[in-house]
CSV table of C-alpha atoms in Angstrom, one decimal:
chain,number,residue,atom,x,y,z
A,1,UNK,CA,88.4,97.0,109.9
A,2,UNK,CA,89.9,99.9,111.2
A,3,UNK,CA,88.7,99.8,115.3
A,4,UNK,CA,90.0,102.7,116.8
A,5,UNK,CA,91.1,105.3,113.7
A,6,UNK,CA,89.0,107.9,112.6
A,7,UNK,CA,87.8,108.3,108.5
A,8,UNK,CA,89.6,111.4,108.7
A,9,UNK,CA,92.7,110.2,110.2
A,10,UNK,CA,92.5,107.8,107.9
A,11,UNK,CA,92.5,109.6,105.5
A,12,UNK,CA,95.3,112.1,106.0
A,13,UNK,CA,97.4,109.0,106.5
A,14,UNK,CA,97.3,107.9,103.2
A,15,UNK,CA,96.7,111.4,101.8
A,16,UNK,CA,100.5,111.9,103.6
A,17,UNK,CA,101.1,107.7,102.2
A,18,UNK,CA,100.6,108.7,98.6
A,19,UNK,CA,102.5,112.5,98.7
A,20,UNK,CA,105.3,110.4,99.9
A,21,UNK,CA,108.3,111.5,98.0
A,22,UNK,CA,111.3,108.6,99.0
A,23,UNK,CA,110.5,105.2,99.8
A,24,UNK,CA,111.2,102.0,100.6
A,25,UNK,CA,109.7,99.4,100.2
A,26,UNK,CA,110.6,95.5,101.4
A,27,UNK,CA,109.7,92.7,99.6
A,28,UNK,CA,109.6,89.2,101.9
A,29,UNK,CA,111.0,86.2,100.3
A,30,UNK,CA,107.8,84.7,100.0
A,31,UNK,CA,107.1,87.5,97.4
A,32,UNK,CA,109.7,86.8,95.0
A,33,UNK,CA,109.4,83.2,95.0
A,34,UNK,CA,107.7,79.6,94.2
A,35,UNK,CA,107.2,76.8,96.6
A,36,UNK,CA,110.2,75.2,95.8
A,37,UNK,CA,111.6,78.6,96.7
A,38,UNK,CA,113.0,79.2,93.1
A,39,UNK,CA,113.4,81.8,92.9
A,40,UNK,CA,109.9,83.0,90.1
A,41,UNK,CA,110.7,85.7,87.6
A,42,UNK,CA,106.6,86.6,87.3
A,43,UNK,CA,106.9,87.5,91.0
A,44,UNK,CA,110.0,90.1,90.5
A,45,UNK,CA,109.3,91.4,87.6
A,46,UNK,CA,105.1,92.5,89.2
A,47,UNK,CA,107.7,93.3,92.0
A,48,UNK,CA,109.9,95.5,89.2
A,49,UNK,CA,107.2,96.8,87.9
A,50,UNK,CA,104.9,98.2,90.9
A,51,UNK,CA,109.0,100.2,91.9
A,52,UNK,CA,108.2,101.4,88.5
A,53,UNK,CA,104.3,103.0,88.9
A,54,UNK,CA,107.1,105.1,91.7
A,55,UNK,CA,110.1,105.8,89.6
A,56,UNK,CA,108.3,107.0,86.9
A,57,UNK,CA,106.0,109.7,89.2
A,58,UNK,CA,109.6,111.7,90.0
A,59,UNK,CA,109.7,109.7,93.4
A,60,UNK,CA,113.0,108.2,94.9
A,61,UNK,CA,112.5,104.7,95.6
A,62,UNK,CA,115.4,102.1,98.4
A,63,UNK,CA,113.9,98.8,97.8
A,64,UNK,CA,115.0,96.3,101.1
A,65,UNK,CA,114.9,92.7,99.6
A,66,UNK,CA,115.1,89.2,101.3
A,67,UNK,CA,115.1,85.6,99.2
A,68,UNK,CA,118.9,85.2,99.1
A,69,UNK,CA,118.8,82.0,101.7
A,70,UNK,CA,115.6,80.5,99.1
A,71,UNK,CA,117.4,81.7,95.9
A,72,UNK,CA,120.4,79.7,96.7
A,73,UNK,CA,118.5,76.5,98.1
A,74,UNK,CA,117.0,76.6,94.4
A,75,UNK,CA,119.8,76.7,92.7
A,76,UNK,CA,121.6,74.3,94.8
A,77,UNK,CA,119.2,71.8,94.6
A,78,UNK,CA,119.1,71.6,98.7
A,79,UNK,CA,116.4,70.4,101.0
A,80,UNK,CA,114.7,73.6,102.4
A,81,UNK,CA,115.6,73.0,105.7
A,82,UNK,CA,119.4,72.8,105.7
A,83,UNK,CA,119.6,72.8,108.7
A,84,UNK,CA,123.4,74.0,109.5
A,85,UNK,CA,124.1,78.7,109.5
A,86,UNK,CA,127.0,77.6,107.5
A,87,UNK,CA,124.8,76.1,104.8
A,88,UNK,CA,122.1,79.1,104.9
A,89,UNK,CA,125.3,81.3,104.9
A,90,UNK,CA,127.0,79.4,102.0
A,91,UNK,CA,123.4,79.3,100.0
A,92,UNK,CA,122.7,83.0,100.1
A,93,UNK,CA,125.8,83.5,98.5
A,94,UNK,CA,124.4,81.5,95.5
A,95,UNK,CA,121.2,83.0,95.8
A,96,UNK,CA,122.2,87.4,96.5
A,97,UNK,CA,124.2,86.9,93.2
A,98,UNK,CA,121.5,85.6,91.5
A,99,UNK,CA,118.8,87.9,92.9
A,100,UNK,CA,120.6,90.6,91.6
A,101,UNK,CA,121.0,89.8,88.5
A,102,UNK,CA,117.9,88.6,88.0
A,103,UNK,CA,116.9,92.1,89.9
A,104,UNK,CA,119.8,94.3,86.7
A,105,UNK,CA,117.4,92.7,84.4
A,106,UNK,CA,114.5,93.5,84.9
A,107,UNK,CA,114.3,96.8,85.8
A,108,UNK,CA,116.3,97.5,82.3
A,109,UNK,CA,113.3,96.7,81.0
A,110,UNK,CA,113.1,100.3,82.0
A,111,UNK,CA,116.4,102.0,81.5
A,112,UNK,CA,116.6,102.0,85.1
A,113,UNK,CA,119.6,101.3,87.4
A,114,UNK,CA,120.1,99.5,90.1
A,115,UNK,CA,123.1,99.5,92.6
A,116,UNK,CA,123.9,96.7,96.1
A,117,UNK,CA,124.5,96.8,98.7
A,118,UNK,CA,124.8,94.3,101.6
A,119,UNK,CA,125.0,95.1,105.6
A,120,UNK,CA,125.1,94.1,108.8
A,121,UNK,CA,122.6,96.1,112.4
A,122,UNK,CA,126.0,96.6,113.6
A,123,UNK,CA,126.9,99.2,110.0
A,124,UNK,CA,123.0,100.5,111.4
A,125,UNK,CA,124.1,100.6,115.3
A,126,UNK,CA,127.9,102.0,113.6
A,127,UNK,CA,127.0,105.2,113.6
A,128,UNK,CA,130.1,105.9,112.0
A,129,UNK,CA,129.4,103.1,110.0
A,130,UNK,CA,125.8,104.6,109.3
A,131,UNK,CA,126.6,107.6,107.6
A,132,UNK,CA,129.1,105.5,105.4
A,133,UNK,CA,125.6,104.5,104.3
A,134,UNK,CA,123.4,107.0,103.3
A,135,UNK,CA,126.1,108.9,102.2
A,136,UNK,CA,126.5,105.8,99.9
A,137,UNK,CA,122.4,106.0,99.6
A,138,UNK,CA,122.0,109.6,99.1
A,139,UNK,CA,124.6,109.6,95.9
A,140,UNK,CA,123.5,105.8,94.5
A,141,UNK,CA,120.0,108.1,94.8
A,142,UNK,CA,120.8,112.0,92.6
A,143,UNK,CA,122.5,109.5,90.2
A,144,UNK,CA,118.6,107.9,89.8
A,145,UNK,CA,120.2,104.4,90.7
A,146,UNK,CA,117.6,102.5,93.1
A,147,UNK,CA,119.7,100.5,96.1
A,148,UNK,CA,119.3,97.3,96.7
A,149,UNK,CA,119.3,96.8,99.8
A,150,UNK,CA,119.4,93.3,102.1
A,151,UNK,CA,120.5,91.7,104.9
A,152,UNK,CA,124.8,90.0,104.8
A,153,UNK,CA,123.8,86.8,105.5
A,154,UNK,CA,127.3,85.3,104.4
A,155,UNK,CA,129.1,87.1,107.3
A,156,UNK,CA,126.3,87.8,109.5
A,157,UNK,CA,127.8,86.3,113.4
A,158,UNK,CA,124.2,85.6,114.7
A,159,UNK,CA,121.4,83.0,113.3
A,160,UNK,CA,119.6,84.0,110.2
A,161,UNK,CA,116.3,84.7,111.5
A,162,UNK,CA,112.5,85.5,110.2
A,163,UNK,CA,112.4,89.4,110.5
A,164,UNK,CA,115.8,90.1,110.2
A,165,UNK,CA,114.8,93.1,106.9
A,166,UNK,CA,111.7,93.0,108.5
A,167,UNK,CA,113.6,95.9,111.6
A,168,UNK,CA,116.7,96.5,109.2
A,169,UNK,CA,114.4,98.4,106.8
A,170,UNK,CA,112.8,100.1,110.0
A,171,UNK,CA,116.0,101.2,110.8
A,172,UNK,CA,116.4,103.0,106.6
A,173,UNK,CA,113.5,104.5,106.7
A,174,UNK,CA,114.1,106.5,109.6
A,175,UNK,CA,117.9,106.8,109.7
A,176,UNK,CA,117.9,108.3,106.2
A,177,UNK,CA,114.6,110.1,106.6
A,178,UNK,CA,112.4,107.9,104.3
A,179,UNK,CA,108.5,109.4,103.4
A,180,UNK,CA,107.1,106.6,103.3
A,181,UNK,CA,107.7,102.5,104.1
A,182,UNK,CA,105.6,99.5,102.6
A,183,UNK,CA,106.2,96.8,103.8
A,184,UNK,CA,105.2,93.3,101.3
A,185,UNK,CA,104.5,89.7,102.4
A,186,UNK,CA,102.4,87.0,100.6
A,187,UNK,CA,99.6,87.8,103.2
A,188,UNK,CA,97.8,91.1,102.2
A,189,UNK,CA,97.0,93.0,105.3
A,190,UNK,CA,96.8,92.9,109.4
A,191,UNK,CA,94.1,90.5,109.9
A,192,UNK,CA,91.9,89.6,113.2
A,193,UNK,CA,93.9,86.3,112.9
A,194,UNK,CA,95.4,84.0,110.6
A,195,UNK,CA,94.3,84.4,107.3
A,196,UNK,CA,95.5,81.5,106.2
A,197,UNK,CA,94.2,78.9,108.6
A,198,UNK,CA,90.8,81.5,109.8
A,199,UNK,CA,88.7,82.1,107.9
A,200,UNK,CA,86.8,84.3,109.6
A,201,UNK,CA,89.7,86.7,109.9
A,202,UNK,CA,88.9,90.4,108.9
A,203,UNK,CA,91.5,92.8,107.5
A,204,UNK,CA,92.9,96.0,109.7
A,205,UNK,CA,92.5,98.2,107.5
A,206,UNK,CA,94.6,100.6,109.5
A,207,UNK,CA,96.3,101.2,113.1
A,208,UNK,CA,97.0,103.6,115.2
A,209,UNK,CA,95.8,104.5,118.6
A,210,UNK,CA,94.7,100.2,118.8
A,211,UNK,CA,98.1,99.2,118.6
A,212,UNK,CA,97.7,97.8,121.4
A,213,UNK,CA,94.8,95.5,120.8
A,214,UNK,CA,96.4,94.2,117.4
A,215,UNK,CA,99.5,93.6,118.6
A,216,UNK,CA,98.0,91.5,121.2
A,217,UNK,CA,96.1,89.5,118.0
A,218,UNK,CA,98.7,89.4,116.1
A,219,UNK,CA,101.2,87.5,118.9
A,220,UNK,CA,97.8,85.1,118.9
A,221,UNK,CA,98.2,84.0,115.2
A,222,UNK,CA,101.7,84.9,114.3
A,223,UNK,CA,102.7,81.0,114.7
A,224,UNK,CA,104.5,78.4,111.8
A,225,UNK,CA,105.1,80.4,109.2
A,226,UNK,CA,102.7,83.2,110.0
A,227,UNK,CA,104.9,84.3,112.6
A,228,UNK,CA,107.4,87.1,110.3
A,229,UNK,CA,103.8,90.1,110.6
A,230,UNK,CA,104.4,90.4,113.9
A,231,UNK,CA,108.2,92.3,113.1
A,232,UNK,CA,106.2,93.5,110.3
A,233,UNK,CA,104.1,94.5,112.5
A,234,UNK,CA,106.5,96.6,114.9
A,235,UNK,CA,109.1,97.5,111.8
A,236,UNK,CA,106.4,99.8,111.3
A,237,UNK,CA,105.2,100.6,114.4
A,238,UNK,CA,108.9,101.4,115.3
A,239,UNK,CA,108.5,104.5,111.7
A,240,UNK,CA,105.0,105.8,112.9
A,241,UNK,CA,106.8,107.1,116.0
A,242,UNK,CA,109.0,108.7,114.1
A,243,UNK,CA,106.1,110.3,112.3
A,244,UNK,CA,106.5,108.0,109.2
A,245,UNK,CA,103.4,106.5,107.8
A,246,UNK,CA,103.8,103.1,106.6
A,247,UNK,CA,102.3,99.9,104.8
A,248,UNK,CA,101.6,96.5,105.1
A,249,UNK,CA,99.8,95.1,101.9
A,250,UNK,CA,100.1,91.7,99.4
A,251,UNK,CA,102.9,91.5,96.5
A,252,UNK,CA,100.4,89.6,95.0
A,253,UNK,CA,98.2,93.0,95.5
A,254,UNK,CA,97.5,94.5,91.2
A,255,UNK,CA,99.3,97.9,91.3
A,256,UNK,CA,99.8,97.5,94.8
A,257,UNK,CA,101.7,100.0,94.7
A,258,UNK,CA,100.2,102.5,92.5
A,259,UNK,CA,97.4,102.6,94.5
A,260,UNK,CA,99.0,103.6,97.6
A,261,UNK,CA,100.2,106.4,95.6
A,262,UNK,CA,97.3,107.0,94.6
A,263,UNK,CA,95.2,107.1,98.2
A,264,UNK,CA,93.6,103.9,97.8
A,265,UNK,CA,92.5,101.3,100.1
A,266,UNK,CA,94.9,98.9,100.7
A,267,UNK,CA,96.6,96.4,103.4
A,268,UNK,CA,96.8,98.0,106.4
A,269,UNK,CA,98.3,101.7,107.1
A,270,UNK,CA,99.9,102.8,110.5
A,271,UNK,CA,99.0,106.3,111.0
A,272,UNK,CA,102.4,108.2,112.2
A,273,UNK,CA,102.2,109.1,116.3
A,274,UNK,CA,103.9,111.8,116.4
A,275,UNK,CA,102.2,113.4,113.5
A,276,UNK,CA,100.1,116.1,111.8
A,277,UNK,CA,97.8,113.1,112.2
A,278,UNK,CA,97.7,111.3,114.9
A,279,UNK,CA,93.5,111.1,116.5
């Protein structure tokens, strides 16, 4: 389904995404953990394999990775309903170190180095702090190192919420002038309903001038575990308004990032609002 976006605009947007030289990849918790909230080695290795598809083409990649709290739950062995903010913050410290150890090991298969950056919304809102962050990212990219960014849950002053990293990745995409945002999740795009509950839900192939209708659909269908799709759509729209294409796609899809880089149909693509391909 691609109502509201012409075939020409859709093709041009896919080409723009394929030609991106600097890409942010955002991976959600469900893309990295199993049903018991243990860090899933196979899922993490697949994500790294997919990112290598971009790096091997000479592209720069920033990875915004969720999963610290989930990985911490698996390591500590507590229930998923931890109850307090303090427990979630403590779990994030356990999970974050485990997450980075596994990323380091997985990227080493390709002789790639990684770096950890933990930030909060305050770092993005404060011009001086964001300048420091951007300068660090630019230096790491110059060195050929993959920055792995996550919210600093251990010192966050607000409650942990679904979608924080979705908005953080959108803010970074605009602030460091990337050419493409790819959000990977456990659903292979944006649908006309909740595909986990509605077998008749159809994947929306592209979002452009039909954004209002798509937002209404997502608001109606986003409940329970599917609620995080709202912030993913909002983040994609934010970067599109700055002339940057965005893709929401399934992390389990075979060769998902290669297919984006080959201008193939994958997930849901967001047309840049103020870009050359806006129809």
